[in-house]
Short mmCIF file of C-alpha atoms in Angstrom, two decimals:
data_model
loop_
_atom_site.label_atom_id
_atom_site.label_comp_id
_atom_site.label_asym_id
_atom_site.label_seq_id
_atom_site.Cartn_x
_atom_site.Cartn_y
_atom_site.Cartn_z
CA UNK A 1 109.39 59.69 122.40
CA UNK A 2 105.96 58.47 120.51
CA UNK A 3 104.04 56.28 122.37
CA UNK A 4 103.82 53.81 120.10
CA UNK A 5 107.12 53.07 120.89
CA UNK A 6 106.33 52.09 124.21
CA UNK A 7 104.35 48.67 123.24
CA UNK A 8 101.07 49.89 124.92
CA UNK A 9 98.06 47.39 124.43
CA UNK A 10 95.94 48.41 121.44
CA UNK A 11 93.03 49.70 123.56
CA UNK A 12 95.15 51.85 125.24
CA UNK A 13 96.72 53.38 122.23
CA UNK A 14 93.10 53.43 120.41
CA UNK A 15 92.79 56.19 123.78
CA UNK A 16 95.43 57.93 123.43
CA UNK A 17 95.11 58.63 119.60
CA UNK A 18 90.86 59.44 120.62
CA UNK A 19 92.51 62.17 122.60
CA UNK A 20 95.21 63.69 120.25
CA UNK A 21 98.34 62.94 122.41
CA UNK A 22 101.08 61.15 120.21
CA UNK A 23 104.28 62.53 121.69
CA UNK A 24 105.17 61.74 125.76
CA UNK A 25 105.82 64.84 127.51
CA UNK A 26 108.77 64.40 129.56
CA UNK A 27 107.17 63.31 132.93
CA UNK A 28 105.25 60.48 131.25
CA UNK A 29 108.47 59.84 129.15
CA UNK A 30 110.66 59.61 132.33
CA UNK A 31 107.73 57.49 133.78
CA UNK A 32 106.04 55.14 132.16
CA UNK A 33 108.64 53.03 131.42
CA UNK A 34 109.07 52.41 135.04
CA UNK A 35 105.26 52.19 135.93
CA UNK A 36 104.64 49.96 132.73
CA UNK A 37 107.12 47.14 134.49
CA UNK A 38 105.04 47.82 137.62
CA UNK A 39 107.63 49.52 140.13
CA UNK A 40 106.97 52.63 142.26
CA UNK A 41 107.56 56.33 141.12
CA UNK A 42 107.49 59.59 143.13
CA UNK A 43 107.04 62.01 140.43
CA UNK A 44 107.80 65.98 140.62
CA UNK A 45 105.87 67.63 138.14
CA UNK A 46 103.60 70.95 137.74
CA UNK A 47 99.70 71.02 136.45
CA UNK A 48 100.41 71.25 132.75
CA UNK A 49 102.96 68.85 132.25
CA UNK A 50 101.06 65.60 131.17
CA UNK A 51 100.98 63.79 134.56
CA UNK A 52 97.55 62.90 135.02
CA UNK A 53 97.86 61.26 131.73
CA UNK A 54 101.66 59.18 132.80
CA UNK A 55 99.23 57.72 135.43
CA UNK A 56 96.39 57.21 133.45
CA UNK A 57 98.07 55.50 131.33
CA UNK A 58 100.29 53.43 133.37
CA UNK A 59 96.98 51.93 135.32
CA UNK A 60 94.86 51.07 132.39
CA UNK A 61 98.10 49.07 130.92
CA UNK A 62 98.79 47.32 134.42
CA UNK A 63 94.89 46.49 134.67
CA UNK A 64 94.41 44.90 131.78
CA UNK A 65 97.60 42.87 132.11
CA UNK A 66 96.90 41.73 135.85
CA UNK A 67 94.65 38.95 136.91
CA UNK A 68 91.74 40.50 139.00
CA UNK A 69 91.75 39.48 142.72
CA UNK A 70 88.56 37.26 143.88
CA UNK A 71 85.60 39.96 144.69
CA UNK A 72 85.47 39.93 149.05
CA UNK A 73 82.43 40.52 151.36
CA UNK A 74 82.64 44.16 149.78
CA UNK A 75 83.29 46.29 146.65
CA UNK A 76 86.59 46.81 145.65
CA UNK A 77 88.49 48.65 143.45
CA UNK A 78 91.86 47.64 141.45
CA UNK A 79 92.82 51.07 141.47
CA UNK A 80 92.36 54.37 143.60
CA UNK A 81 93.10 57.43 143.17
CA UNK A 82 93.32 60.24 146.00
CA UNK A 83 93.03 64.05 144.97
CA UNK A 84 93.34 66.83 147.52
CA UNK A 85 90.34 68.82 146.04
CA UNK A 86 87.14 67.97 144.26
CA UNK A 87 87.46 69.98 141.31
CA UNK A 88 91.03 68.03 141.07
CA UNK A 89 89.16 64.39 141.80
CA UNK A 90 86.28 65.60 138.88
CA UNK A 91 88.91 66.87 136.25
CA UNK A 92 90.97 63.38 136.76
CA UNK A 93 87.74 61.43 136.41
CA UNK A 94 86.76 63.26 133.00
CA UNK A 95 90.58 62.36 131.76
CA UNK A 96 89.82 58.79 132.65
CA UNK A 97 86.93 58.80 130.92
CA UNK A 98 88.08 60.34 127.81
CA UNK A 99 91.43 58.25 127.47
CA UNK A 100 89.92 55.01 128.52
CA UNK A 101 86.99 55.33 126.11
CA UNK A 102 88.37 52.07 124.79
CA UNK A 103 88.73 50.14 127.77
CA UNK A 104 86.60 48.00 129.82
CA UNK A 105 86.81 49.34 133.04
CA UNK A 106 84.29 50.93 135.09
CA UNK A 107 85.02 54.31 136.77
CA UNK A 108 83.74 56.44 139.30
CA UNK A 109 84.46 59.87 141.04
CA UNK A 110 83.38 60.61 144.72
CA UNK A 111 84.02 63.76 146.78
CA UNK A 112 81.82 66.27 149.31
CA UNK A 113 79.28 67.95 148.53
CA UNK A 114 77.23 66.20 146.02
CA UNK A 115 73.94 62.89 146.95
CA UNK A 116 75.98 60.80 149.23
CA UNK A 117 73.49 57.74 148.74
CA UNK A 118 73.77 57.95 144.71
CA UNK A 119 77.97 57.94 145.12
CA UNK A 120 77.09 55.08 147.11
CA UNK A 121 75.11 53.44 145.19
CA UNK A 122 78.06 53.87 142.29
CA UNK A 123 80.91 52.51 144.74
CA UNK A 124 78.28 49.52 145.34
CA UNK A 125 78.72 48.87 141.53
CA UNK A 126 82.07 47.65 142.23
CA UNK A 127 84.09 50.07 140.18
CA UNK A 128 87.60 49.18 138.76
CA UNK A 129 88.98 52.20 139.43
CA UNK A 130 87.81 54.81 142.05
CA UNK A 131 88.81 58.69 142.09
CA UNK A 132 88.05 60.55 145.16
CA UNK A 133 88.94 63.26 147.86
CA UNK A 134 89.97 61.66 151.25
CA UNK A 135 87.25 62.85 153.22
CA UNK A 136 84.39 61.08 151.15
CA UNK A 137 87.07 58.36 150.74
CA UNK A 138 86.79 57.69 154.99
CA UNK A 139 83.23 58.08 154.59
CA UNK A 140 82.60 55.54 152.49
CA UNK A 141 85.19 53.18 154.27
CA UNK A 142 83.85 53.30 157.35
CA UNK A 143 80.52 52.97 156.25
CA UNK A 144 81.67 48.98 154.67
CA UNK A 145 80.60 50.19 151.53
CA UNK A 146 83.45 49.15 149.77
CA UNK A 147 87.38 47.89 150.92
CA UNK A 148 90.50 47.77 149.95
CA UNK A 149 90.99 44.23 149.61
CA UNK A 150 91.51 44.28 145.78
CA UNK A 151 93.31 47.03 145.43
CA UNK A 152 96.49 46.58 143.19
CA UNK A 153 97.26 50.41 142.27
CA UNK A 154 96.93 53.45 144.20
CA UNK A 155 97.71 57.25 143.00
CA UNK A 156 98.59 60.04 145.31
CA UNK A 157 98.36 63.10 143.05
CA UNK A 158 99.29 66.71 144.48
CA UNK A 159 101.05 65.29 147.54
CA UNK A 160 102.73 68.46 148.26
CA UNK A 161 99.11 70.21 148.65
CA UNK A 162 97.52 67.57 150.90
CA UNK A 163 99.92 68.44 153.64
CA UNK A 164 98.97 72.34 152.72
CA UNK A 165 95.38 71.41 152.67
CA UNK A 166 95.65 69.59 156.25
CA UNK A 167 94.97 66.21 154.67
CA UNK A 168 97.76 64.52 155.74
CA UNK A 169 96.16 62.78 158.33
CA UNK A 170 93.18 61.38 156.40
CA UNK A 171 95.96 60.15 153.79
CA UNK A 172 97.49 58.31 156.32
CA UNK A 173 94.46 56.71 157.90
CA UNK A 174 93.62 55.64 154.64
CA UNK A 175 97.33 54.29 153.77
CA UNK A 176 97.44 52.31 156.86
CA UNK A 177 94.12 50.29 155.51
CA UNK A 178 95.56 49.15 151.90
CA UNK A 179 97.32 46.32 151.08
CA UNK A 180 101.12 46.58 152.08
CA UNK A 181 103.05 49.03 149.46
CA UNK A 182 104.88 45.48 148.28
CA UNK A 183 101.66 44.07 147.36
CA UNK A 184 100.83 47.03 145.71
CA UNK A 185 102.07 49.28 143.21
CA UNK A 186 102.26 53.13 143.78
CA UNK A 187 102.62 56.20 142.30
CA UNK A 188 103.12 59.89 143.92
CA UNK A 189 103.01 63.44 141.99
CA UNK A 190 103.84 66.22 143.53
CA UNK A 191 104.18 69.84 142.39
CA UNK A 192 107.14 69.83 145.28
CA UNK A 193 109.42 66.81 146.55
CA UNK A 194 109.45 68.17 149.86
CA UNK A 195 111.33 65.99 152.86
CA UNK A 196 106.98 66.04 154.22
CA UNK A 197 106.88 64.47 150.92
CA UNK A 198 109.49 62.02 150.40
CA UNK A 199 109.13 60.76 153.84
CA UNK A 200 105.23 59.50 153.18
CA UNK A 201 106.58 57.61 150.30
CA UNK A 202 109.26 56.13 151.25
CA UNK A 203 107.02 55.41 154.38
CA UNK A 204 104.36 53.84 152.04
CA UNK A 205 105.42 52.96 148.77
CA UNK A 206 108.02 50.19 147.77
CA UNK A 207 111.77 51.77 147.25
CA UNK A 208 110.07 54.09 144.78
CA UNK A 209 112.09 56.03 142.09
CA UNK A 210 112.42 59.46 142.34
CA UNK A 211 111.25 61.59 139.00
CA UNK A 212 111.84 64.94 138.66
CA UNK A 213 110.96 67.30 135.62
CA UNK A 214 112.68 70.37 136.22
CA UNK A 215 110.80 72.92 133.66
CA UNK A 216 113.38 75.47 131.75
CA UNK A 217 111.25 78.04 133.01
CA UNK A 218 109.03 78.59 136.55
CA UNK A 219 106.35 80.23 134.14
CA UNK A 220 105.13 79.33 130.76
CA UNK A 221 106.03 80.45 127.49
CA UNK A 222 103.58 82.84 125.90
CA UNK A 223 102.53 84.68 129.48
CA UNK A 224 102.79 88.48 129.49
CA UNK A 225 103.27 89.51 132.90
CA UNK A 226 102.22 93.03 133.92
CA UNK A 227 102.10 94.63 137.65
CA UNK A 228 100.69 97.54 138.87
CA UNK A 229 101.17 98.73 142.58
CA UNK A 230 97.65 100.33 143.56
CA UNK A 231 96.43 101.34 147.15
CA UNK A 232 93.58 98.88 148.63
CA UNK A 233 90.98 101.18 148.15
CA UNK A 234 91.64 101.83 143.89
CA UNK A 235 91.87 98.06 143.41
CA UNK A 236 88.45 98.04 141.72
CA UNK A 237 88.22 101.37 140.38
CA UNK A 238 91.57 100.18 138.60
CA UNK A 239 90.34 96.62 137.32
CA UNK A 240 87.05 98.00 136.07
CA UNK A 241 89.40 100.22 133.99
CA UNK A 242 91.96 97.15 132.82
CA UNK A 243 88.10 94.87 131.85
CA UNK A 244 87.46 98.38 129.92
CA UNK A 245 90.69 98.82 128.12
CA UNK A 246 92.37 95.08 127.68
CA UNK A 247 91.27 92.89 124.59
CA UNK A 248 89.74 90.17 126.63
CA UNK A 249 87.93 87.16 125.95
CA UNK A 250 87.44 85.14 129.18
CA UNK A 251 89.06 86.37 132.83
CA UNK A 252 90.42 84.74 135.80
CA UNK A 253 90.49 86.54 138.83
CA UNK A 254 91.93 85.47 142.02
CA UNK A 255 91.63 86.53 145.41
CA UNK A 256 92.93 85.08 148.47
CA UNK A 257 89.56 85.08 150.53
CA UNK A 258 86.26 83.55 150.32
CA UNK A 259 84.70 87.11 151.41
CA UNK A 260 86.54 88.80 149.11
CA UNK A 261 85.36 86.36 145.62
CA UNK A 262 81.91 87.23 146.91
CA UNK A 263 82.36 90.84 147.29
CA UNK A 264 84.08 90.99 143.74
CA UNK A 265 81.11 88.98 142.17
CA UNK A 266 78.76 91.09 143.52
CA UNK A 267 80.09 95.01 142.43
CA UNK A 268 81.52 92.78 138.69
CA UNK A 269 77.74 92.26 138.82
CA UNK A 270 76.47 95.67 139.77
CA UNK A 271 78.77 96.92 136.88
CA UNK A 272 77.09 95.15 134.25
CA UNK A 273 79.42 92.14 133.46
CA UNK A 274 78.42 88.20 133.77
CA UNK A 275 80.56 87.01 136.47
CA UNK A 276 80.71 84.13 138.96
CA UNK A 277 82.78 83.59 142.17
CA UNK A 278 83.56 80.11 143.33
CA UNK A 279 84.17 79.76 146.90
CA UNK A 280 84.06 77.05 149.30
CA UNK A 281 80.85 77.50 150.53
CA UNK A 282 78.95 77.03 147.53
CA UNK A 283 77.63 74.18 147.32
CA UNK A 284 78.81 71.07 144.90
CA UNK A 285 76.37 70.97 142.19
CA UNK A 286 76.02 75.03 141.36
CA UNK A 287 80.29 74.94 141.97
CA UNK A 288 80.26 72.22 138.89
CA UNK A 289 77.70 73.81 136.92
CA UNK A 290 79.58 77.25 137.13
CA UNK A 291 82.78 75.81 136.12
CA UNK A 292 81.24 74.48 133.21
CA UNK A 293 79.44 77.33 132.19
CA UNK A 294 83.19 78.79 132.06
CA UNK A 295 84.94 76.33 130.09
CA UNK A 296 82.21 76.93 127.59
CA UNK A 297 82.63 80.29 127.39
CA UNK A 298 79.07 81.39 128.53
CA UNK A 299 80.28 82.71 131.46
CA UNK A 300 83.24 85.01 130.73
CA UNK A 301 84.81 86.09 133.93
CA UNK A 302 85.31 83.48 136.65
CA UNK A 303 86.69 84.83 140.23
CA UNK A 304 88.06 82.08 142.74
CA UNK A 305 89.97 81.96 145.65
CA UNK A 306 93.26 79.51 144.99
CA UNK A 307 91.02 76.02 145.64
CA UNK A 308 90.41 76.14 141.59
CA UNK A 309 93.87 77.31 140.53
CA UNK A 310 95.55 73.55 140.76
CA UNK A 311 94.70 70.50 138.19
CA UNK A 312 92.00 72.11 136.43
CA UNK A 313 92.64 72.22 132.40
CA UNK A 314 91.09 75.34 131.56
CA UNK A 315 91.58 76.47 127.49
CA UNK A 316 91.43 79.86 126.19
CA UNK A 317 91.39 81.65 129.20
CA UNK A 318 92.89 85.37 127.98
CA UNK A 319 93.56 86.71 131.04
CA UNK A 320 94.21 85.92 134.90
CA UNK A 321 93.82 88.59 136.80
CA UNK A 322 95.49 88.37 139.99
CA UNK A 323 93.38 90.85 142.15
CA UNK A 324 94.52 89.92 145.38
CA UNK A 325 98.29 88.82 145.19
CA UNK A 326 98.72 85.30 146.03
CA UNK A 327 100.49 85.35 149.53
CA UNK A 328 102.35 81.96 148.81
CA UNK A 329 104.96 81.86 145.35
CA UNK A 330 103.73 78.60 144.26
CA UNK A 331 99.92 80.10 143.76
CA UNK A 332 101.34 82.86 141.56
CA UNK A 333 102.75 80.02 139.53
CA UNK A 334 99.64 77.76 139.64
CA UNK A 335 97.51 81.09 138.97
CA UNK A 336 99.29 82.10 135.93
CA UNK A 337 99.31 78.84 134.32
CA UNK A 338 95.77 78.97 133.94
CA UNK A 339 96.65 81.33 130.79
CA UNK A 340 98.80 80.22 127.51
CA UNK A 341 98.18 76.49 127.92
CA UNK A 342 98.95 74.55 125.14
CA UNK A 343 101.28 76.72 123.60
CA UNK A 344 98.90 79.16 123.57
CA UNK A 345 99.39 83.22 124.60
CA UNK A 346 98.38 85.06 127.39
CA UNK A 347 98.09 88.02 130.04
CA UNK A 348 98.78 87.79 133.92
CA UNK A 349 98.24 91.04 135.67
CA UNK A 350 98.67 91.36 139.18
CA UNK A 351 97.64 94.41 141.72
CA UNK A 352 100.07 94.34 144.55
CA UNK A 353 98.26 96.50 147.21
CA UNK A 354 99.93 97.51 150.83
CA UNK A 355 97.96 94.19 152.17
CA UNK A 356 99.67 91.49 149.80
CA UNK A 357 102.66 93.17 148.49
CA UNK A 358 105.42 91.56 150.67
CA UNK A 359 104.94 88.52 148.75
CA UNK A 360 106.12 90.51 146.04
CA UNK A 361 109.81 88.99 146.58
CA UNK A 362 109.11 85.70 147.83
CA UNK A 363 107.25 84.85 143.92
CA UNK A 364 110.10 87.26 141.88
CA UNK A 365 113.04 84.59 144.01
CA UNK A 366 110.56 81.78 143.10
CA UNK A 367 110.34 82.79 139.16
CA UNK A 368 113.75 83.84 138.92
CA UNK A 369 112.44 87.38 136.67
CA UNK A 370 111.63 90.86 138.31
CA UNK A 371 107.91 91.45 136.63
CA UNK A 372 107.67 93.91 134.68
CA UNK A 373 105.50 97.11 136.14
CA UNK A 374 102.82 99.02 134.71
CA UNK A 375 102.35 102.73 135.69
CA UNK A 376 98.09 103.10 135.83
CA UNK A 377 97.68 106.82 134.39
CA UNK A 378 94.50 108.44 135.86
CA UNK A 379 92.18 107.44 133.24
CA UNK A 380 92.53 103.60 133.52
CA UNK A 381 90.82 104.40 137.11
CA UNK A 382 86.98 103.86 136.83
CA UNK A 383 84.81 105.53 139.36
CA UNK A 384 82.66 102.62 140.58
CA UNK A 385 78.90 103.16 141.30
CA UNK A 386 77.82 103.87 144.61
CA UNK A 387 76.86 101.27 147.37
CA UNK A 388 73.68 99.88 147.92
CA UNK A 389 71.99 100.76 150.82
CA UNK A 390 71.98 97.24 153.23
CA UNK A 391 68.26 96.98 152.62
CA UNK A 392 68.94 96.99 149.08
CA UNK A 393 71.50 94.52 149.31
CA UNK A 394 68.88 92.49 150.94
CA UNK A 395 66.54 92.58 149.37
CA UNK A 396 69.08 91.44 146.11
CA UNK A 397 68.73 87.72 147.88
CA UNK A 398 72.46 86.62 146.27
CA UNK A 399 71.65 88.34 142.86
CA UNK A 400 68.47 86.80 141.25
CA UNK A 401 68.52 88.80 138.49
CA UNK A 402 72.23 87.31 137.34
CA UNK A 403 70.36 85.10 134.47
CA UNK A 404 69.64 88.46 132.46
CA UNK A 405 72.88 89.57 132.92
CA UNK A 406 75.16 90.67 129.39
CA UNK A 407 78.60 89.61 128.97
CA UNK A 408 79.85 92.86 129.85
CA UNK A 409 81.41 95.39 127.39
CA UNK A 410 82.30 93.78 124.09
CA UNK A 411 85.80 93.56 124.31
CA UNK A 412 88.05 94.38 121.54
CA UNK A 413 89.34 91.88 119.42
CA UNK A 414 93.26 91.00 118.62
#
């Protein structure tokens, strides 16, 4: 289906075109009729599939069509939006941005971790629509700096990982302060329609229809899987040799600890290649400005833990690098599809060591493939340089001399 055929307003389809989208995916094909006529959806769909633009979409039509409540005491928004994550809450506000160039309404984004009195200021601009985490969300609520009192559309998106997340809670606190769900529309996307999941909307949202966009594959197209089965101890000796040998461009690696991105940032760097980790206890601002500096390639190899591996639209990334095995099947999913977006081709390569490897069967039941595995001959083993002594280490103060840093080896080309 084209969009054009679903009568949008011209400023919305000015948007869309702005963007490049002219055919629905099949989430916002199966949705947006139903959102458009202003009912309820709970949608099941994975990062990739379009959703973030079926909701997008499906606000900026219902705004422009419905009369604005009277302002109250306070700011408040027509529409909110709840992410789990504030790389998810950031990504969704640069979508709104770019496919409601050609609207009138005023946006903003707020979330942890960045000048709580200039998101304030913002919210005290009386946005239209408001994008946040539910942390800063309650913040801000509490604090009378803006109310629900307008509200006319609200957006869960990721429902499946605020209950993984712990968030549940918040959610609800903030649920119980809206507008009743029939005097509101709603929409829910989830990776997962869990029973946690269903229950909230059908506990919050008005008889909403379920969606679900069952992909033809767990994986994408275009993704070379590769595994190797390495002890603990030759994980890095063995990825220095994979960086040395694979034709790569830019690299996502995962691990499944904080401690462990920062130990893998720091020997990457010792080694002589330009990478970053992004954990949670870096703050906001350098976390943004790293990201960035990935997406435009200046920064070649990224390492995260799994808070970056959901809703963020990452191009050209040639290789994730799994260097830790993700200890839950839907990570290895969410990991891998950070490689051969858009039709695109890619490399996942994971290292299942003694400490990860009984996930192994859990994500092979979940993808519905065996994958395939590599034998490492003795040569793709690099012997790493030795430690610093601690003082040496210390004296490093979190790796100053980063900004100097080369890319690392040129890799070979295709």
């Amino acid at each position: 289906m084209e969009f054009q055929e679903l009568h949008l307003l011209p400023e919305v389809l000015e948007g869309i075109r702005r963007v490049g989208f002219s055919q629905c995916t099949e989430i916002q094909e199966k949705t947006l009729p139903i959102t458009l006529a202003g009912k309820d959806v709970a949608g099941q769909a994975q990062t990739g599939t379009g959703k973030t633009a079926a909701f997008l979409i499906a606000i900026f039509s219902r705004l422009l069509t419905l009369p604005a409540h009277p302002p109250g005491k306070y700011p408040s928004p027509r529409a909110l939006i709840i992410a789990p994550t504030r790389e998810l809450a950031v990504q969704i506000f640069k979508d709104a941005q770019a496919l409601g160039s050609t609207t009138p309404f005023k946006m903003v984004v707020v979330y942890g971790g960045l000048d709580y009195q200039k998101q304030k200021a913002q919210l005290e601009s009386s946005p239209d629509i408001l994008i946040g985490t539910p942390g800063r969300l309650i913040d801000y609520l509490k604090q009378k700096v803006y109310d629900f009192r307008r509200l006319q559309i609200l957006v869960i998106d990721e429902a499946d990982r605020m209950f993984d997340m712990g968030f549940i809670a918040d959610l609800r606190y903030l649920l119980r302060r809206m507008p009743p769900y029939h005097k509101r529309q709603s929409m829910l996307f989830s990776a997962t329609l869990t029973f946690r999941v269903m229950e909230l909307a059908y506990e919050h949202m008005n008889n909403p229809t379920r969606i679900e966009v069952s992909p033809k594959q767990i994986t994408a197209e275009g993704i070379e899987e590769t595994l190797y089965h390495v002890e603990r101890s030759q994980k890095f000796p063995l990825l220095l040799g994979i960086l040395k040998r694979e034709p790569w461009e830019r690299v996502l690696i995962f691990v499944n600890t904080k401690r462990q991105g920062e130990i893998l940032e720091e020997r990457l760097i010792r080694h002589g290649y330009n990478a970053r980790a992004i954990t949670g206890d870096i703050p906001q601002k350098q976390r943004l400005r790293i990201l960035e500096q990935f997406k435009s390639k200046s920064l070649p190899i990224l390492v995260a833990t799994d808070v970056a591996s959901r809703g963020l639209h990452i191009e050209d990334v040639s290789h994730v690098i799994n260097y830790d095995l993700s200890q839950d099947p839907k990570d290895y999913v969410h990991r891998i599809g950070r490689t051969a977006r858009a039709g695109a081709t890619g490399k996942a390569i994971s290292l299942a060591c003694e400490e990860y490897v009984f996930s192994l069967e859990e994500i092979e039941a979940l993808i519905g493939h065996k994958i395939p595995v590599s034998w490492a001959e003795d040569e793709m083993f690099i012997r790493p340089l030795p430690h610093k002594p601690a003082a040496q280490k210390h004296k490093d103060k979190r790796y100053p001399h980063r900004e100097h840093l080369r890319h690392g080896p040129t890799p070979r080309k295709h």
